Coordinates of C-alpha atoms and ligand atoms in Angstrom, one line a residue:
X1 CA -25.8 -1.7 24.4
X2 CA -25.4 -5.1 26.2
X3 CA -23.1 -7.0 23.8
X4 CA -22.7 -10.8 24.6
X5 CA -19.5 -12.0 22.7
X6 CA -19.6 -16.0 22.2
X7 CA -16.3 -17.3 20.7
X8 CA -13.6 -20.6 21.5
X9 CA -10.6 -18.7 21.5
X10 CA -9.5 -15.0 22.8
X11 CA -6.2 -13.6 23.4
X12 CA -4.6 -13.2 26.3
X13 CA -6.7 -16.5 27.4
X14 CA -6.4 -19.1 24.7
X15 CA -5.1 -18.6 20.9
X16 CA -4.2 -20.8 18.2
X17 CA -4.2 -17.9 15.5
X18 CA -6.2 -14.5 14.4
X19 CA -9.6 -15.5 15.5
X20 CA -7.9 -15.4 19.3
X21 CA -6.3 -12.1 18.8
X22 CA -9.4 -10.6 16.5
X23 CA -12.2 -11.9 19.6
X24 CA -9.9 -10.1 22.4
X25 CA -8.9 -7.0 20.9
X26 CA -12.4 -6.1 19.6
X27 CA -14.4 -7.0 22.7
X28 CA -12.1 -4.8 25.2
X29 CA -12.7 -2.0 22.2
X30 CA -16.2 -2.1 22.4
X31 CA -16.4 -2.0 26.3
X32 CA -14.3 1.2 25.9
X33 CA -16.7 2.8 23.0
X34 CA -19.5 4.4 24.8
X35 CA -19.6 2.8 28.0
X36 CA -20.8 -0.6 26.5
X37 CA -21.4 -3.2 28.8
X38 CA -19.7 -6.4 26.8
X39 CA -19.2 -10.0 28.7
X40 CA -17.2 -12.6 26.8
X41 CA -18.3 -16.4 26.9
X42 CA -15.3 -18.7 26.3
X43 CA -14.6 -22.7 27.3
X44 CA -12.5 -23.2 30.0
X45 CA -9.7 -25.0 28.3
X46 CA -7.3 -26.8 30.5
X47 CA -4.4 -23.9 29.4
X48 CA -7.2 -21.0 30.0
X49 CA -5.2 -18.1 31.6
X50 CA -2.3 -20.3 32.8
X51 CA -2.4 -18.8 36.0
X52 CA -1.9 -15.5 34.6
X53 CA -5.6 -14.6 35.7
X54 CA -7.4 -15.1 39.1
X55 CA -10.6 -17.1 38.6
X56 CA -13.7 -16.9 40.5
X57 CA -16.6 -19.8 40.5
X58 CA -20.1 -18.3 40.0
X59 CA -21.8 -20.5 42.6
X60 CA -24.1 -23.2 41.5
X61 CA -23.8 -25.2 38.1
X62 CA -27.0 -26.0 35.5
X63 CA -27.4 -28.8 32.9
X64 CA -27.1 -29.1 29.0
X65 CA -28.2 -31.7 26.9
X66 CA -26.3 -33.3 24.5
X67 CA -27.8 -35.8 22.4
X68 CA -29.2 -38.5 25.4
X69 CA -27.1 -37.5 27.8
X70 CA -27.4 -34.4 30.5
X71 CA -24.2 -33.0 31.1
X72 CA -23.4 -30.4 33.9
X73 CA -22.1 -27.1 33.3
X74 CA -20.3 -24.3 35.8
X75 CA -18.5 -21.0 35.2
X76 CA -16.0 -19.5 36.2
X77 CA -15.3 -15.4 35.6
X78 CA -12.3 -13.3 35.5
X79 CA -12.4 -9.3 35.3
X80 CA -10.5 -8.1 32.4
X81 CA -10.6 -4.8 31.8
X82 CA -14.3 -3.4 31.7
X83 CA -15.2 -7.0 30.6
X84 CA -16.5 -9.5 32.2
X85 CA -15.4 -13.1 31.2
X86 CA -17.5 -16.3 31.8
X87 CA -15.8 -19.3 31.3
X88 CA -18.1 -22.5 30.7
X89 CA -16.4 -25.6 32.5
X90 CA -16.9 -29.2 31.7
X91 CA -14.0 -31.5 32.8
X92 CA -15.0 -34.3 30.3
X93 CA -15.0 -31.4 26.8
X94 CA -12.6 -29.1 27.6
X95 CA -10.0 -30.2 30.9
X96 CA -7.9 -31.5 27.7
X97 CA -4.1 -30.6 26.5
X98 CA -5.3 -28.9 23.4
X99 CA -7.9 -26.3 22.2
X100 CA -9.1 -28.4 19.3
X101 CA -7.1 -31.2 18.6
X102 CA -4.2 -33.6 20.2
X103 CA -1.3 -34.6 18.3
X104 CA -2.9 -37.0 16.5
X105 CA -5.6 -34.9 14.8
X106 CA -8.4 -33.6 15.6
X107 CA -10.9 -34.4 18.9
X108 CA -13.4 -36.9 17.2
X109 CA -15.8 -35.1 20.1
X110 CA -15.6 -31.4 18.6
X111 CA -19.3 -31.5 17.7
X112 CA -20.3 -32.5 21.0
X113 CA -17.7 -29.8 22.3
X114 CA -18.9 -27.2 20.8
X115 CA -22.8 -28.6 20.8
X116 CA -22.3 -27.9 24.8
X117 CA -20.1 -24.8 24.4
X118 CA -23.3 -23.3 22.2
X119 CA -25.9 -23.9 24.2
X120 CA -24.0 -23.6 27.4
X121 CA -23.5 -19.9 26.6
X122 CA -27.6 -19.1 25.9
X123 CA -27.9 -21.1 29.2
X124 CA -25.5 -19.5 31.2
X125 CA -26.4 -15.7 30.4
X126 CA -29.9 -16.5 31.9
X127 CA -27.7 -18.2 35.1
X128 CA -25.7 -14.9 35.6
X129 CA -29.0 -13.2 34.4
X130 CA -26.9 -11.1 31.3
X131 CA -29.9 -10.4 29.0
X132 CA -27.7 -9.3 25.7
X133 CA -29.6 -6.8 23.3
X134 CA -26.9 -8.4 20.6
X135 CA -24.9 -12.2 20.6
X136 CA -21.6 -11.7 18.4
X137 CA -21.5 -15.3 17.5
X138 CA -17.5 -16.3 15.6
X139 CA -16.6 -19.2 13.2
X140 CA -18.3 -22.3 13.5
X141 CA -17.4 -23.4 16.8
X142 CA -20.1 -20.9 18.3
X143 CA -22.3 -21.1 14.8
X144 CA -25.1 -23.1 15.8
X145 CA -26.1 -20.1 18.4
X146 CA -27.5 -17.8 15.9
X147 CA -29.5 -21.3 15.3
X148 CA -31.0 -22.1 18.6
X149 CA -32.5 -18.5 18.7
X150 CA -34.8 -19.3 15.8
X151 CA -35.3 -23.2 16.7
X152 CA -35.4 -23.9 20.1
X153 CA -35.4 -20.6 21.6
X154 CA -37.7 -19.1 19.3
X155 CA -40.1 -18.0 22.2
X156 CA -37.8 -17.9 24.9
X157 CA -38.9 -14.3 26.5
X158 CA -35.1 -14.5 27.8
X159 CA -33.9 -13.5 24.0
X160 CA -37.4 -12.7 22.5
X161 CA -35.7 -8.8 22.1
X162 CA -31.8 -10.3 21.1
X163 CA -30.4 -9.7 17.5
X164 CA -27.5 -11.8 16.6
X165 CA -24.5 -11.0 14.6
X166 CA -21.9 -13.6 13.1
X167 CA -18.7 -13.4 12.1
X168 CA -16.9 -15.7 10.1
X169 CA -12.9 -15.2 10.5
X170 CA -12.1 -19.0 7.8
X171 CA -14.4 -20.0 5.4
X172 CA -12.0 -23.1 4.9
X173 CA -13.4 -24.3 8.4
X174 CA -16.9 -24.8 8.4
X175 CA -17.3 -27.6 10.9
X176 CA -19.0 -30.1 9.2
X177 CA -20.4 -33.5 11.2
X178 CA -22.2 -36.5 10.2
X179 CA -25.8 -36.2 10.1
X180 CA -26.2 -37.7 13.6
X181 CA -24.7 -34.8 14.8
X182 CA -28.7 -33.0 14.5
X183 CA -29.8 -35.1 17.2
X184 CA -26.7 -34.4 19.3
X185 CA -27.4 -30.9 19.3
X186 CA -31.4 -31.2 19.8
X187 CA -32.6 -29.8 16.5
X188 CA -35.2 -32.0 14.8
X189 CA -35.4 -33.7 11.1
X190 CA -37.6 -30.4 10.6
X191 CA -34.7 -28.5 10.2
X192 CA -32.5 -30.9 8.0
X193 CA -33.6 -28.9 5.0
X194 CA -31.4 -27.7 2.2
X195 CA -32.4 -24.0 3.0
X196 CA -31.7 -24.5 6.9
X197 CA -29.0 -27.2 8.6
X198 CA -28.7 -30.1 5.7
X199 CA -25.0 -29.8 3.6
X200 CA -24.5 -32.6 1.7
X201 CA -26.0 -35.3 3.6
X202 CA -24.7 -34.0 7.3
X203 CA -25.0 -30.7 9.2
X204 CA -22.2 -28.0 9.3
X205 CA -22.4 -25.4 11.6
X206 CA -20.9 -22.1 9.7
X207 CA -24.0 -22.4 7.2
X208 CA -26.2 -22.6 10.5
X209 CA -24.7 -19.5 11.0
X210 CA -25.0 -17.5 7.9
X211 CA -28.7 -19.0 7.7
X212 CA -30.0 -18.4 10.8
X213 CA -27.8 -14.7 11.7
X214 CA -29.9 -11.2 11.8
X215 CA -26.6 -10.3 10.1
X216 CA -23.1 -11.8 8.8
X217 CA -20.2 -10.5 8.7
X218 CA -16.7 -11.4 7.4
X219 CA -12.9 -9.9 8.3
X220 CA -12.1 -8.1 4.9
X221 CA -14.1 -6.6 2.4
X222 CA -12.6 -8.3 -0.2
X223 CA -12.9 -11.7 0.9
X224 CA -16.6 -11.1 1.2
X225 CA -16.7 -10.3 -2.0
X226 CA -14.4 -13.7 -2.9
X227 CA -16.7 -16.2 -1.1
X228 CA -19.7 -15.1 -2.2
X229 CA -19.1 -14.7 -5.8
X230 CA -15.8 -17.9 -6.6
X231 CA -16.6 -20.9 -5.6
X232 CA -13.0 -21.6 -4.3
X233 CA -13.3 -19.2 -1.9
X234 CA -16.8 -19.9 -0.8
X235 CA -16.0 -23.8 -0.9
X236 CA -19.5 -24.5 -1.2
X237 CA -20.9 -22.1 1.0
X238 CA -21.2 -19.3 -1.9
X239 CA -25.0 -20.0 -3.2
X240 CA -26.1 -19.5 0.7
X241 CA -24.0 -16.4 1.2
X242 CA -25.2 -14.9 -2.3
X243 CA -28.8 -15.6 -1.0
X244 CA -27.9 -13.7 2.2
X245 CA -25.8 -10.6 0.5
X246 CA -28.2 -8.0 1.3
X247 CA -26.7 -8.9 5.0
X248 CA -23.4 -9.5 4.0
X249 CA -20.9 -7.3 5.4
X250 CA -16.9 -6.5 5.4
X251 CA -15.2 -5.2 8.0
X252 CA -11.4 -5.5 7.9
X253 CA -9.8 -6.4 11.1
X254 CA -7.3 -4.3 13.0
X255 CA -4.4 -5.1 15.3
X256 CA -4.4 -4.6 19.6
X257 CA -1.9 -1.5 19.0
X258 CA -0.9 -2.3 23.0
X259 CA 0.1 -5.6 22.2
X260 CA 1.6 -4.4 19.0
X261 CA 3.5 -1.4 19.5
X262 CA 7.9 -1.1 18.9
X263 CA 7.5 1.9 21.0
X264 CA 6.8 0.4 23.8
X265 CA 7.6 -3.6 22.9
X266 CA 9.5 -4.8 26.0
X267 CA 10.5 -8.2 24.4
X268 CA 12.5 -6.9 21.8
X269 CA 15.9 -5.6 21.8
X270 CA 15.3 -1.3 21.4
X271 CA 12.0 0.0 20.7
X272 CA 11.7 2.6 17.9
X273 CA 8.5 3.9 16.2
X274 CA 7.7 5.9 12.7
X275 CA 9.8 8.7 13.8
X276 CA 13.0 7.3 13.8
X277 CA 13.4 3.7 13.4
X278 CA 16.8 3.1 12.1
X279 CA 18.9 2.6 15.0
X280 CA 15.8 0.4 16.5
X281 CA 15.2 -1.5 13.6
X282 CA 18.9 -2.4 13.1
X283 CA 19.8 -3.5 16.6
X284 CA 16.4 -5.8 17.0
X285 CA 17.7 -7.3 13.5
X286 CA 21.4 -7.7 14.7
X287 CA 20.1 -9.2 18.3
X288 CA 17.5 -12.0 15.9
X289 CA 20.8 -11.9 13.8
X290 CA 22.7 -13.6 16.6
X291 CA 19.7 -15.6 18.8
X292 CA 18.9 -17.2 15.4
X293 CA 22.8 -17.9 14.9
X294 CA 22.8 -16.5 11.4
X295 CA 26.0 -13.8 10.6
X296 CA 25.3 -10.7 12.1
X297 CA 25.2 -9.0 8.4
X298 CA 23.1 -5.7 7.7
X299 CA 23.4 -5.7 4.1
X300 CA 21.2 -8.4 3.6
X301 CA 17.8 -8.5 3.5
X302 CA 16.4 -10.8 6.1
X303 CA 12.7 -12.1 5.8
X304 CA 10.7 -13.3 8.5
X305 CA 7.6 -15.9 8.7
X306 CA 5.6 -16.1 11.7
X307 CA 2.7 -18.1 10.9
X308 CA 0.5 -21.3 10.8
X309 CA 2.0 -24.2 9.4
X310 CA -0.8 -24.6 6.4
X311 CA -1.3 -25.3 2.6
X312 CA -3.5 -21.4 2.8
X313 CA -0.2 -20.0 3.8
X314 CA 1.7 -20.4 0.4
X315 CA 4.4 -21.5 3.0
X316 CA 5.7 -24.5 0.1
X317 CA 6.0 -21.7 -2.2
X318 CA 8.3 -20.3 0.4
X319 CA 9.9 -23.3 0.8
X320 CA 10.5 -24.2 -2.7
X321 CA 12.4 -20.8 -3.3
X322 CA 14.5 -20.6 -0.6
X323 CA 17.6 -22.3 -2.2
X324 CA 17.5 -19.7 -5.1
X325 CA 18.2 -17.0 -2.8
X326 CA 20.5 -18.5 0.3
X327 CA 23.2 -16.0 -0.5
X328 CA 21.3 -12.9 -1.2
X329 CA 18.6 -13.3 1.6
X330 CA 18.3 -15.2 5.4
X331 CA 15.4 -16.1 6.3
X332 CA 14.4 -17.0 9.7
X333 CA 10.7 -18.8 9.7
X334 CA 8.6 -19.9 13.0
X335 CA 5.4 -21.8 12.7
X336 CA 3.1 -24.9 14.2
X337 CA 0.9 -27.4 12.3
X338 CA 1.6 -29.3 9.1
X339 CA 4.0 -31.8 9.7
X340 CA 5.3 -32.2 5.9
X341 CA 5.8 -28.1 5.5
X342 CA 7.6 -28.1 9.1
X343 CA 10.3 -31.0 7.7
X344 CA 10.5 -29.2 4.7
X345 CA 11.6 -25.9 6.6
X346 CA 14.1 -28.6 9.0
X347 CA 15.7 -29.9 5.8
X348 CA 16.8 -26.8 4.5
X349 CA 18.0 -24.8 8.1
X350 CA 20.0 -28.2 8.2
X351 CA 21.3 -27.9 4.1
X352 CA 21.8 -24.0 4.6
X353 CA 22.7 -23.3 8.4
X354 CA 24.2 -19.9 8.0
X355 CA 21.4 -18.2 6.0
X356 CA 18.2 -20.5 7.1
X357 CA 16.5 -20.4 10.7
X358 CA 13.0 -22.5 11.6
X359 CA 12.2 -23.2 14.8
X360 CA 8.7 -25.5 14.8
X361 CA 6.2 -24.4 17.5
X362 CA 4.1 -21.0 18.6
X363 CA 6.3 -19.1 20.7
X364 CA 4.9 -15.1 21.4
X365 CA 8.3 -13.7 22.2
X366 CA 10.0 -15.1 19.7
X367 CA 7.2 -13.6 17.0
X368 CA 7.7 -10.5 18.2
X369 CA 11.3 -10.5 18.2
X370 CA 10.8 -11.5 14.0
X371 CA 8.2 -8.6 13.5
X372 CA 11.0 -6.3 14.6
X373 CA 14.1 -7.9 13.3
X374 CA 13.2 -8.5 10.2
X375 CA 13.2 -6.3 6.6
X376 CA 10.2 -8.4 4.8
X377 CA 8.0 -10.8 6.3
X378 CA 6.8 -13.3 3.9
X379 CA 3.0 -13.9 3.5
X380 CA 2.2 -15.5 0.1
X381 CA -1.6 -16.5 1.3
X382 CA -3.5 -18.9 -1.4
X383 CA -6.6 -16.6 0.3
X384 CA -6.3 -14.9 3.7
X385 CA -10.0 -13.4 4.8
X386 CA -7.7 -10.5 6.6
X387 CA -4.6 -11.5 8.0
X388 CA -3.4 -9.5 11.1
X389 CA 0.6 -10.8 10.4
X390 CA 1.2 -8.4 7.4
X391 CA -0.5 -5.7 9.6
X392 CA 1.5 -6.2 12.8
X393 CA 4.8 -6.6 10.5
X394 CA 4.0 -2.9 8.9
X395 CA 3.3 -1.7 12.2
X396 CA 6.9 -3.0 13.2
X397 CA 8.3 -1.7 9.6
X398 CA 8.7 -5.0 8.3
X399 CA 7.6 -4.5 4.5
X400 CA 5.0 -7.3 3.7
X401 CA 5.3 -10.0 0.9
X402 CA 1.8 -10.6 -0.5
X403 CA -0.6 -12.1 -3.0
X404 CA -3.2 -9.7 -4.0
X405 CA -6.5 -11.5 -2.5
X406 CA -8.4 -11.1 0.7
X407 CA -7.5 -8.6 3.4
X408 CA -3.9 -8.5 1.8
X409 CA -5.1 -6.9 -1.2
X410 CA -7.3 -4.5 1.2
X411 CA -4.0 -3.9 3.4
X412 CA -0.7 -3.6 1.6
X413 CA 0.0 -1.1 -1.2
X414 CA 2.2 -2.0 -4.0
X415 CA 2.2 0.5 -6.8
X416 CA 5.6 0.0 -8.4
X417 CA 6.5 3.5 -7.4
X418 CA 8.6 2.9 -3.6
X419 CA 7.6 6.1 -2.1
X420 CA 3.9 5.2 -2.4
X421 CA 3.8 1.9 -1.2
X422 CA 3.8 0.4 2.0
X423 CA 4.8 -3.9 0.7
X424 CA 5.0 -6.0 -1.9
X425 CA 2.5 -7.5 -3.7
X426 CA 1.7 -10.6 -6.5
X427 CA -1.1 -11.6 -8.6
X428 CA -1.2 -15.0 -7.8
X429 CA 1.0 -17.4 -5.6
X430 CA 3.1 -18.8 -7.9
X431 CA 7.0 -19.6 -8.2
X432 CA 7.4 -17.2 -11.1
X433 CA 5.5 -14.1 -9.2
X434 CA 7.8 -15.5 -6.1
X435 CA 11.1 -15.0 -7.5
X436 CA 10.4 -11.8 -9.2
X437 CA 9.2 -10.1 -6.0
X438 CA 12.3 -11.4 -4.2
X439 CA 14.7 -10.2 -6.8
X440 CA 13.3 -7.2 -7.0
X441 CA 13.8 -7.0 -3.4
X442 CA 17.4 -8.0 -3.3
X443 CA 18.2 -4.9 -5.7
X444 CA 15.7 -2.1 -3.9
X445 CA 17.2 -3.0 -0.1
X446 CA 20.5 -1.0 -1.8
X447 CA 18.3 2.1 -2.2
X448 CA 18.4 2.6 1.4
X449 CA 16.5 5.8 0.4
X450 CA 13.4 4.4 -1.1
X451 CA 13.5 1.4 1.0
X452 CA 13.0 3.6 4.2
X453 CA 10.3 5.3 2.6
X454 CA 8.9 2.1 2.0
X455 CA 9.2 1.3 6.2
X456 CA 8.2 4.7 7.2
X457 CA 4.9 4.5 5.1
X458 CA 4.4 0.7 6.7
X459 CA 4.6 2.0 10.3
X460 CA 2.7 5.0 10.0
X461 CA -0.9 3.1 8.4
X462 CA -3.6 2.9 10.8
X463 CA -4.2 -0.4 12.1
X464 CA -6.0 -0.1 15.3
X465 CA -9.7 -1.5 16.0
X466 CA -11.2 2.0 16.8
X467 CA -12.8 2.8 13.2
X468 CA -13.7 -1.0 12.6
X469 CA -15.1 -1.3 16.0
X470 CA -17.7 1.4 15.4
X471 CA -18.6 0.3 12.4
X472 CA -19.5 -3.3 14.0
X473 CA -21.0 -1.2 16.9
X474 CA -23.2 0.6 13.8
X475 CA -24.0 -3.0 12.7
X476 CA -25.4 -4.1 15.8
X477 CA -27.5 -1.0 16.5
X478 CA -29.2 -1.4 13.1
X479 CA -29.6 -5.2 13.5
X480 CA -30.6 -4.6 17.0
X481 CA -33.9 -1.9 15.7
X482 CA -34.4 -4.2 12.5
X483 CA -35.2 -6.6 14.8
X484 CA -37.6 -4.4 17.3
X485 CA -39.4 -3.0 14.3
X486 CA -40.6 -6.5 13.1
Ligands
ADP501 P1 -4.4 -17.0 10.9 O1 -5.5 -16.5 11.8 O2 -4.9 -17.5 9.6 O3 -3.5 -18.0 11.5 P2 -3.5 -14.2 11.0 O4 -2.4 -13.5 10.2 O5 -4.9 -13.6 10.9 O6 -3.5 -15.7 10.5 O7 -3.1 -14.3 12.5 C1 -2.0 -15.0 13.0 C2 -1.7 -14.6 14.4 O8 -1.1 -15.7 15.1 C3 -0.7 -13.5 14.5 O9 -0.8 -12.8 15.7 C4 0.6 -14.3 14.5 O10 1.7 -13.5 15.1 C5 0.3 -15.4 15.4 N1 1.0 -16.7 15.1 C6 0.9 -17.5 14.1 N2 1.7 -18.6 14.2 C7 2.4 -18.3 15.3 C8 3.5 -19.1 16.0 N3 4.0 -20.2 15.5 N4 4.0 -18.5 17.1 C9 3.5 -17.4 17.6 N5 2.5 -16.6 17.0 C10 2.0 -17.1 15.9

């Protein structure tokens, strides 16, 4: 199969969260299934690679148009593995600081970004002459794809044969734009229809993509059950994805078990796996123990947080409990993003120095270093369409802290009985289901017994991308004969 992957973020390139680590782990795991041949579009951010990769221009450049204007694109590639990665360059949309959005908020040009990004990619497969038999469109940064195959390029004999498949990794991001942006992006008034591009007056991209796919997928089976059926979950995208259930699929996410692995982790202090984890497991706690400056103390539970600074994140839940428990639990929390939640976490590492750790920012070692030296990690999600942080935390015997919705509830076992569970698990996120959890955590960490049991059943789950990558593989060979027969 010829698999074109169009996303705006993949790890080791560019990352701000899962999508990054989801789009680079599953693309190298297709090239390795079968013999695939797999290319993956991205922008060529300013921090692209960071000289970790050597780039080579694909001569020649070809133009895009966005709204009035004609705007010049280029590429650049870098081998990676068995892949092939094009990146689209445009000084003026992407030769910025940030991947989306500056300190101040959000690029007020993201429509126009991503308008060029879309349309550079169908563009610039015809330039390198890379004639996909499937597109893997994700979130709505690379939406409006699945789109311009049915408008614009609806008898181009470039993709006359292509199916198109998209994923949608955050419901809560739908990238919505004022009606003008239509025009921007070359589609007509035709299409600004309630039943095609039209939300509420403007145009938003993720419905483009659930309207216009061969197929849709999202990251957990559970959550694709959530948005189509609650309208909280679907925020207001549930009627379209109820029309489209016939081709609405789960398929839970798994972890780059490379990347992810306390076997062979070189960042952290000793590597240990299922096996025998003790002696590991305690010295990368005593080691985050000490960089952290907390009291080196084994006896106490220590909790970890790596995550996006965000209201989905149940992180003020967090927050709001933390004084109840400063001398039965230290927690050590690292996360980017909401300014309020990040003061909140300063406040109380100032008010409770010896039992409290944040340190704002994204910083890859430093997560790693938490996976491994911590005994919970804390992960109270409002509604999390997988989550790869509780899976990379079991992997790295870190029991998980959950609420029961999304890919947590389709990831972490809590049964009440120790020896058959692999985390922790609430109901809802609320204060009450908080503090219980965490209580009951303060008096189980004694039963050294049951609590290993717990760790040992954590690390040996099965996290890797091989069985979900096939069934995405299955998915695109059906989509990819649907499409042939019609
Ligand atoms: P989401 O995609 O909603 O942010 P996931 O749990 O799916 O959440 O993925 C989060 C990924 O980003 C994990 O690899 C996690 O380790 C990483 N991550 C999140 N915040 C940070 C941070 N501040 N520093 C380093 N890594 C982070």
């Amino acid at each position: 199969m010829k698999i074109l992957v169009a996303a705006s973020e993949a790890f080791p390139f560019c990352k701000t969260g899962g999508l990054g680590d989801v789009v680079g782990a599953l693309s190298q795991t297709f090239s390795r299934i079968d013999e695939h041949e797999v290319v993956l579009f991205l922008p060529r951010y300013r921090s692209a690679g960071q000289g970790a990769f050597s780039f080579k221009a694909v001569p020649g450049n070809f133009l895009i148009p966005v709204g009035g204007a004609i705007e010049t694109a280029s590429i650049a590639m870098v081998h990676w593995g068995k892949i092939t990665v094009y990146f689209i360059e445009n000084s003026k949309y992407f030769d910025r600081p940030g991947i989306y959005r500056s300190n101040f908020g959000d690029y007020e040009d993201n429509d126009e970004r991503f308008v060029f990004f879309s349309r550079a990619v169908l563009e610039g497969a015809k330039f390198i002459g890379f004639k996909p038999d499937v597109i893997h469109c994700h979130d709505w940064q690379t939406a409006i794809i699945p789109a311009y195959l049915k408008t614009l390029y609806r008898i181009d004999s470039f993709y006359v044969k292509t199916a198109v498949v998209f994923t949608i990794h955050n419901i809560a991001y739908q990238g919505m734009f004022p009606k003008e942006t239509l025009l921007k992006a070359g589609f007509t008034w035709v299409d600004f229809t309630p039943d095609r591009l039209e939300f509420y007056g403007g145009i938003n991209f993720m419905k483009a993509g659930i309207v216009f796919s061969d197929a849709v997928t999202t990251v957990s089976p559970s959550y694709a059950e959530e948005i189509k059926l609650k309208a909280e979950f679907g925020r207001g995208l549930e009627g379209i994805l109820k029309y489209r259930s016939a081709d609405l699929y789960g398929i839970i996410n798994g972890i780059d078990d490379e990347i992810w692995d306390p076997a062979s982790d070189t960042v952290i202090r000793r590597g240990y796996d299922a096996k025998s984890f003790l002696k590991g497991k305690s010295s990368c706690k005593k080691s985050l123990q000490h960089e952290c400056g907390l009291p080196e103390n084994k006896d106490m539970p220590l909790a970890g947080v790596v995550s996006r600074l965000d209201v989905q994140k149940g992180l003020d839940l967090i927050a709001g409990i933390i004084p109840e428990f400063v001398d039965k639990i230290q927690f050590v929390i690292l996360g980017s993003g909401d300014s309020s939640i990040a003061e909140s976490f300063s406040a109380l590492s100032k008010n409770f120095p010896a039992c409290v750790f944040f340190k704002s920012g994204f910083d890859e070692t430093l997560a790693h270093k938490i996976y491994a030296g911590s005994d919970v990690f804390l992960m109270p999600s409002r509604f999390e369409p997988c989550g790869l942080s509780q899976m990379i935390a079991m992997r790295y015997g870190s029991l998980p802290v959950v609420t029961r919705t999304g890919g947590l509830k389709d990831t972490v076992r809590y049964d009440g009985e120790p020896k058959d569970s692999n985390g922790f698990a609430i109901d809802a996120p609320t204060y009450t289901g908080m503090h219980s959890v965490l209580g009951h955590i303060v008096s189980l960490f004694k039963y050294r017994e049951l609590w290993n049991a717990m760790v040992k059943n954590a690390m040996s789950g099965a996290y890797s991308w091989s069985k979900s990558a096939e069934e995405y593989l299955k998915l695109f060979a059906a989509t990819i004969q649907k499409k042939s027969n019609l």
